[in-house]
CSV table of C-alpha atoms in Angstrom, one decimal:
chain,number,residue,atom,x,y,z
A,1,MET,CA,17.1,11.2,-9.1
A,2,ASN,CA,13.7,11.4,-10.7
A,3,ARG,CA,11.2,13.6,-8.9
A,4,CYS,CA,7.6,14.4,-9.1
A,5,ALA,CA,6.4,17.9,-10.1
A,6,ALA,CA,6.2,20.2,-7.1
A,7,PRO,CA,2.9,22.0,-7.7
A,8,THR,CA,0.8,19.1,-6.2
A,9,TRP,CA,2.5,19.8,-2.9
A,10,SER,CA,0.0,22.7,-2.4
A,11,THR,CA,-2.7,20.1,-1.7
A,12,PHE,CA,-0.7,18.9,1.3
A,13,THR,CA,0.7,21.9,3.2
A,14,GLU,CA,0.0,25.6,3.9
A,15,ALA,CA,3.7,26.2,4.7
A,16,SER,CA,5.6,28.7,2.6
A,17,ALA,CA,7.1,27.2,-0.5
A,18,ASP,CA,10.2,29.4,0.1
A,19,SER,CA,11.0,27.9,3.5
A,20,PRO,CA,14.0,25.6,3.7
A,21,GLN,CA,12.0,22.9,5.4
A,22,THR,CA,9.3,22.9,2.7
A,23,THR,CA,11.9,23.0,-0.1
A,24,ALA,CA,13.5,19.9,1.3
A,25,ALA,CA,10.1,18.3,1.6
A,26,ILE,CA,9.3,19.1,-2.0
A,27,ARG,CA,12.4,17.3,-3.2
A,28,ARG,CA,11.0,14.0,-1.9
A,29,HIS,CA,7.3,14.7,-1.5
A,30,CYS,CA,6.3,11.7,-3.7
A,31,LEU,CA,6.8,9.3,-0.8
A,32,VAL,CA,4.9,11.6,1.6
A,33,LEU,CA,2.0,11.8,-0.8
A,34,LYS,CA,1.8,8.0,-0.8
A,35,SER,CA,2.1,7.7,2.9
A,36,ALA,CA,-0.2,10.5,3.9
A,37,PHE,CA,-3.9,10.4,4.3
A,38,SER,CA,-4.9,12.0,1.0
A,39,LEU,CA,-5.0,8.6,-0.6
A,40,HIS,CA,-7.8,7.6,1.7
A,41,MET,CA,-10.0,10.4,0.5
A,42,LEU,CA,-9.3,9.5,-3.2
A,43,ARG,CA,-9.9,5.8,-2.6
A,44,LEU,CA,-13.3,6.4,-0.9
A,45,ALA,CA,-14.4,8.9,-3.5
A,46,SER,CA,-13.4,6.5,-6.3
A,47,ALA,CA,-15.0,3.5,-4.7
A,48,ALA,CA,-18.3,5.4,-4.1
A,49,ARG,CA,-18.5,6.4,-7.7
A,50,ARG,CA,-17.7,2.9,-9.0
A,51,PHE,CA,-19.4,0.5,-6.6
A,52,SER,CA,-22.6,0.4,-4.6
A,53,THR,CA,-22.7,-3.3,-3.5
A,54,SER,CA,-20.4,-5.6,-1.7
A,55,ALA,CA,-17.8,-7.3,-3.8
A,56,GLY,CA,-17.9,-10.6,-1.9
A,57,LYS,CA,-18.6,-12.4,1.4
A,58,SER,CA,-17.5,-10.4,4.5
A,59,GLN,CA,-16.5,-11.9,7.8
A,60,LYS,CA,-14.5,-11.0,10.9
A,61,ILE,CA,-11.6,-13.2,11.7
A,62,SER,CA,-9.6,-13.1,14.9
A,63,VAL,CA,-5.8,-13.3,14.2
A,64,ASN,CA,-2.8,-12.3,16.4
A,65,GLY,CA,-5.2,-10.8,19.0
A,66,VAL,CA,-7.2,-8.5,16.8
A,67,GLY,CA,-10.4,-8.8,14.7
A,68,ILE,CA,-9.7,-8.5,11.0
A,69,HIS,CA,-12.4,-7.6,8.5
A,70,VAL,CA,-12.0,-10.0,5.5
A,71,VAL,CA,-13.7,-10.1,2.2
A,72,THR,CA,-13.6,-13.1,-0.1
A,73,SER,CA,-14.9,-13.9,-3.6
A,74,GLY,CA,-14.7,-17.0,-5.7
A,75,LYS,CA,-14.9,-20.7,-4.7
A,76,THR,CA,-12.4,-22.4,-2.4
A,77,PRO,CA,-11.3,-25.1,-4.9
A,78,LEU,CA,-9.8,-22.3,-7.0
A,79,PRO,CA,-6.2,-21.2,-6.2
A,80,ALA,CA,-6.1,-18.4,-3.7
A,81,LEU,CA,-5.0,-14.8,-4.4
A,82,LEU,CA,-4.4,-12.5,-1.4
A,83,CYS,CA,-4.7,-8.8,-2.1
A,84,ILE,CA,-3.0,-6.5,0.5
A,85,PRO,CA,-4.3,-2.8,0.6
A,86,GLY,CA,-2.2,0.3,0.9
A,87,GLY,CA,-2.0,2.8,3.7
A,88,LEU,CA,-5.5,3.5,5.1
A,89,GLY,CA,-6.9,1.3,2.4
A,90,THR,CA,-9.5,-1.4,2.8
A,91,ALA,CA,-10.4,-4.5,0.8
A,92,GLU,CA,-13.2,-2.9,-1.1
A,93,THR,CA,-11.7,0.5,-1.7
A,94,ASP,CA,-8.4,-0.9,-2.9
A,95,PHE,CA,-9.3,-4.2,-4.6
A,96,ASP,CA,-13.0,-4.2,-5.6
A,97,PRO,CA,-12.2,-4.8,-9.3
A,98,GLN,CA,-10.0,-7.8,-8.4
A,99,LEU,CA,-12.6,-9.2,-6.0
A,100,ARG,CA,-15.2,-8.9,-8.7
A,101,GLY,CA,-13.1,-9.6,-11.8
A,102,LEU,CA,-10.9,-12.5,-10.7
A,103,ALA,CA,-13.4,-14.6,-8.9
A,104,ASP,CA,-13.6,-16.9,-11.9
A,105,ALA,CA,-10.0,-17.9,-11.6
A,106,PHE,CA,-9.2,-17.5,-7.9
A,107,GLN,CA,-10.6,-17.4,-4.5
A,108,VAL,CA,-9.7,-13.7,-4.0
A,109,VAL,CA,-9.1,-12.7,-0.4
A,110,SER,CA,-8.6,-9.1,0.8
A,111,TYR,CA,-9.0,-7.5,4.2
A,112,ASP,CA,-8.9,-4.2,6.1
A,113,PRO,CA,-5.5,-4.2,7.9
A,114,ARG,CA,-5.6,-3.7,11.6
A,115,GLY,CA,-6.6,-0.2,12.7
A,116,TYR,CA,-8.0,0.6,9.2
A,117,GLY,CA,-11.6,0.5,7.9
A,118,GLN,CA,-13.7,-2.1,9.7
A,119,SER,CA,-10.7,-3.7,11.5
A,120,ARG,CA,-11.1,-1.1,14.3
A,121,PRO,CA,-10.7,-1.3,17.2
A,122,PRO,CA,-7.8,-1.3,17.8
A,123,VAL,CA,-6.6,2.2,16.9
A,124,ARG,CA,-3.9,1.9,14.2
A,125,ASP,CA,-0.4,2.2,15.7
A,126,PHE,CA,3.0,2.1,14.0
A,127,PRO,CA,5.7,0.2,15.8
A,128,VAL,CA,9.0,0.2,13.8
A,129,ASP,CA,8.2,-3.2,12.4
A,130,PHE,CA,4.6,-2.4,11.4
A,131,TYR,CA,5.1,-3.6,7.8
A,132,GLN,CA,6.2,-7.0,9.1
A,133,ARG,CA,3.3,-7.0,11.5
A,134,ASP,CA,0.9,-6.4,8.5
A,135,ALA,CA,2.6,-9.3,6.7
A,136,ASP,CA,2.2,-11.5,9.7
A,137,ASP,CA,-1.5,-10.6,10.0
A,138,ALA,CA,-2.0,-11.4,6.3
A,139,ALA,CA,-0.3,-14.8,6.7
A,140,ALA,CA,-2.5,-15.5,9.7
A,141,VAL,CA,-5.7,-14.6,7.8
A,142,MET,CA,-4.8,-17.1,5.1
A,143,ARG,CA,-4.1,-19.8,7.6
A,144,ALA,CA,-7.4,-19.2,9.2
A,145,LEU,CA,-9.1,-19.5,5.8
A,146,GLY,CA,-7.3,-22.8,5.3
A,147,HIS,CA,-5.0,-21.8,2.5
A,148,SER,CA,-1.6,-23.4,2.7
A,149,THR,CA,-0.3,-21.9,-0.6
A,150,TYR,CA,-1.4,-18.8,-2.4
A,151,ALA,CA,-0.4,-15.9,-4.6
A,152,VAL,CA,0.0,-12.4,-3.2
A,153,MET,CA,-0.8,-9.0,-4.7
A,154,GLY,CA,0.2,-5.9,-2.9
A,155,TRP,CA,-0.4,-2.2,-3.7
A,156,SER,CA,1.6,0.8,-2.3
A,157,ASP,CA,2.3,0.2,1.4
A,158,GLY,CA,0.7,-3.2,0.8
A,159,ALA,CA,3.4,-4.0,-1.7
A,160,ILE,CA,6.0,-3.6,1.1
A,161,ALA,CA,4.0,-5.9,3.4
A,162,ALA,CA,3.6,-8.3,0.4
A,163,VAL,CA,7.4,-8.5,0.0
A,164,LYS,CA,7.9,-9.2,3.6
A,165,LEU,CA,5.2,-11.9,3.5
A,166,ALA,CA,6.8,-13.6,0.6
A,167,ALA,CA,10.2,-13.5,2.2
A,168,THR,CA,9.1,-14.9,5.5
A,169,ASN,CA,6.6,-17.5,4.2
A,170,LYS,CA,8.4,-19.0,1.2
A,171,HIS,CA,6.5,-22.3,1.8
A,172,ALA,CA,3.2,-20.5,1.3
A,173,VAL,CA,3.6,-17.7,-1.2
A,174,ASP,CA,4.1,-19.2,-4.7
A,175,LYS,CA,3.6,-16.0,-6.8
A,176,LEU,CA,4.0,-12.3,-6.0
A,177,ILE,CA,2.6,-9.2,-7.7
A,178,ILE,CA,3.7,-5.8,-6.4
A,179,PHE,CA,3.2,-2.2,-7.5
A,180,GLY,CA,3.4,1.3,-6.0
A,181,GLY,CA,5.7,0.3,-3.1
A,182,ASN,CA,9.2,1.6,-2.1
A,183,ALA,CA,12.3,-0.4,-1.2
A,184,TYR,CA,14.1,2.2,0.9
A,185,MET,CA,14.0,5.6,2.4
A,186,GLY,CA,16.7,8.3,2.8
A,187,PRO,CA,17.6,11.6,4.6
A,188,ASP,CA,15.4,13.7,2.3
A,189,ASP,CA,12.5,11.6,3.3
A,190,ALA,CA,13.2,12.3,6.9
A,191,GLU,CA,13.0,16.0,6.3
A,192,ALA,CA,9.7,15.6,4.4
A,193,PHE,CA,8.2,13.5,7.2
A,194,GLU,CA,9.2,16.0,9.9
A,195,ALA,CA,7.7,18.8,7.8
A,196,MET,CA,4.4,17.0,7.8
A,197,ARG,CA,4.4,15.7,11.4
A,198,ASP,CA,2.0,18.4,12.7
A,199,ILE,CA,-1.4,18.0,11.1
A,200,SER,CA,-2.1,21.7,11.7
A,201,ARG,CA,0.2,22.3,8.8
A,202,TRP,CA,-1.9,20.2,6.5
A,203,SER,CA,-4.3,21.9,4.1
A,204,LYS,CA,-7.7,22.6,5.8
A,205,ARG,CA,-9.5,20.3,3.5
A,206,LEU,CA,-7.2,17.4,4.1
A,207,ARG,CA,-7.1,17.9,7.8
A,208,GLU,CA,-10.9,18.2,8.2
A,209,THR,CA,-11.5,15.2,5.9
A,210,HIS,CA,-9.5,12.9,8.1
A,211,LEU,CA,-10.5,14.4,11.4
A,212,GLN,CA,-14.0,13.3,10.5
A,213,VAL,CA,-12.8,9.7,10.1
A,214,TYR,CA,-10.3,9.4,12.9
A,215,GLY,CA,-11.1,12.3,15.3
A,216,ASP,CA,-8.7,12.8,18.2
A,217,ASP,CA,-6.8,9.7,17.1
A,218,LEU,CA,-5.5,11.4,13.9
A,219,GLN,CA,-2.6,13.4,15.3
A,220,PRO,CA,-1.1,10.6,17.6
A,221,MET,CA,-1.7,8.1,14.7
A,222,TRP,CA,0.2,10.3,12.3
A,223,SER,CA,3.0,11.1,14.8
A,224,SER,CA,3.4,7.4,15.4
A,225,ALA,CA,3.7,6.7,11.7
A,226,THR,CA,6.3,9.5,11.4
A,227,ASN,CA,8.3,8.1,14.2
A,228,ALA,CA,8.3,4.6,12.6
A,229,TRP,CA,9.5,6.0,9.3
A,230,LEU,CA,12.3,8.0,11.0
A,231,ALA,CA,13.4,5.0,12.9
A,232,ILE,CA,13.6,3.0,9.6
A,233,ILE,CA,15.7,5.8,8.1
A,234,LYS,CA,17.9,6.0,11.2
A,235,ALA,CA,18.6,2.3,11.0
A,236,GLY,CA,19.8,2.7,7.4
A,237,GLY,CA,16.7,3.2,5.4
A,238,ASP,CA,16.1,-0.4,4.4
A,239,VAL,CA,12.3,-0.7,4.1
A,240,CYS,CA,12.3,-4.2,2.5
A,241,MET,CA,15.5,-4.6,0.5
A,242,GLU,CA,17.0,-7.4,2.5
A,243,GLN,CA,13.7,-9.4,2.3
A,244,ALA,CA,13.2,-8.7,-1.4
A,245,ARG,CA,16.6,-10.2,-2.3
A,246,SER,CA,15.6,-13.4,-0.5
A,247,ILE,CA,12.3,-14.0,-2.3
A,248,ALA,CA,12.1,-17.4,-3.9
A,249,CYS,CA,8.8,-17.2,-5.9
A,250,PRO,CA,8.3,-15.8,-9.4
A,251,THR,CA,7.5,-12.0,-9.1
A,252,LEU,CA,5.7,-9.6,-11.3
A,253,VAL,CA,6.5,-5.9,-10.7
A,254,LEU,CA,4.0,-3.4,-12.2
A,255,HIS,CA,4.5,0.3,-12.5
A,256,GLY,CA,2.7,3.3,-13.9
A,257,ALA,CA,5.2,5.5,-15.7
A,258,LYS,CA,3.3,8.6,-14.7
A,259,ASP,CA,2.9,7.6,-11.0
A,260,PRO,CA,3.3,10.8,-9.0
A,261,LEU,CA,3.6,8.9,-5.7
A,262,CYS,CA,6.2,6.1,-6.4
A,263,LEU,CA,9.5,7.0,-7.9
A,264,PRO,CA,10.5,4.8,-10.9
A,265,GLU,CA,13.7,3.9,-9.2
A,266,HIS,CA,11.7,1.6,-6.8
A,267,PRO,CA,10.1,-0.8,-9.4
A,268,ASP,CA,13.5,-0.8,-11.2
A,269,TRP,CA,15.2,-1.8,-8.0
A,270,PHE,CA,12.7,-4.5,-7.3
A,271,ALA,CA,12.9,-5.9,-10.8
A,272,LYS,CA,16.8,-6.0,-10.6
A,273,ASN,CA,17.1,-7.4,-7.1
A,274,ILE,CA,14.3,-9.9,-6.7
A,275,PRO,CA,15.3,-13.2,-8.2
A,276,ASN,CA,13.1,-14.3,-11.0
A,277,ALA,CA,11.3,-10.9,-11.3
A,278,THR,CA,9.7,-9.4,-14.3
A,279,LEU,CA,8.8,-5.7,-14.8
A,280,HIS,CA,5.9,-4.4,-16.8
A,281,VAL,CA,5.3,-0.6,-17.1
A,282,PHE,CA,2.1,1.1,-18.1
A,283,PRO,CA,3.2,4.1,-20.1
A,284,ASP,CA,0.2,6.3,-19.2
A,285,GLY,CA,-0.4,4.7,-15.8
A,286,LYS,CA,-0.3,6.5,-12.5
A,287,HIS,CA,-0.5,5.1,-8.9
A,288,ASN,CA,-3.8,3.2,-9.3
A,289,ILE,CA,-3.0,1.1,-12.4
A,290,HIS,CA,-5.0,-1.9,-11.0
A,291,LEU,CA,-8.1,0.4,-10.8
A,292,LYS,CA,-7.6,2.4,-14.0
A,293,TYR,CA,-6.6,-0.6,-16.1
A,294,ALA,CA,-8.5,-3.2,-14.1
A,295,GLU,CA,-9.3,-5.5,-17.0
A,296,GLN,CA,-5.7,-5.5,-18.3
A,297,VAL,CA,-4.2,-6.0,-14.9
A,298,ASN,CA,-6.6,-8.7,-14.1
A,299,ASP,CA,-5.7,-10.5,-17.3
A,300,MET,CA,-2.0,-10.3,-16.4
A,301,VAL,CA,-2.7,-11.6,-12.9
A,302,ARG,CA,-4.8,-14.4,-14.2
A,303,ASP,CA,-2.1,-15.4,-16.6
A,304,PHE,CA,0.8,-15.0,-14.2
A,305,ALA,CA,-0.6,-16.3,-10.9
A,306,GLY,CA,-2.9,-18.8,-12.5
A,307,ARG,CA,-0.1,-20.9,-13.9
A,308,ARG,CA,0.9,-23.7,-11.5
């Protein structure tokens, strides 16, 4: 099984690299890196450097009992494109180049998932079906905006929610673009999650960065996420495999060959198991291909999702 290089693990934990628990975690730390809060810090820093003004119209929409912060760009007569952020991501930190760059071809819709960004309260929690809940919230947002059919683009954890959305709303989702998500989890992932459960074991910089954002909610939030991932693994590790096999719409799977956070086996699995799926790999791409190669990705999305 392909693995990421171990040295980047030092940004995550102060535990000894010689301990059995940490050794097991290193074997599969790619998934933990994606799931953990370090991505939030990177997203915000990147967004602050690139963008200083809002990418579109912002509004709060009440769906499924919560207020969701939604950002839209482009005109309503255009076909709709829903962009689902990753873990701890928001519309403008995760999809600003798409909100700006695709408004000529789509009404681009993105949002802060419940418990993240400006969709707080509520405090983010993680029931075992939280990926499906995110998918259901996304579908409700699109219904509230009046879109009966639309394309979906999902990044990282948002790719998992996007798969579930396409599988459970076949009548609505006519194109799917995913990247950076995983299809399954295994025993090594469980060891890695347990190794990172206690935030006191995180690096000081990482812990203090996210305590500033989430305060006393951070530890219970992270413990809840860990419990949900462990429950998925205990139930067999199927994150979204069953749903992926049932997708009916054309699907574009993107991947950065140098992605340190998503193992290449996952985009390969999606491309082989989603009916009518195509895989495109960026040879020098990492986890944020839609940000690093925004113009190229936008052109691909415009061509793929714009065809009706």
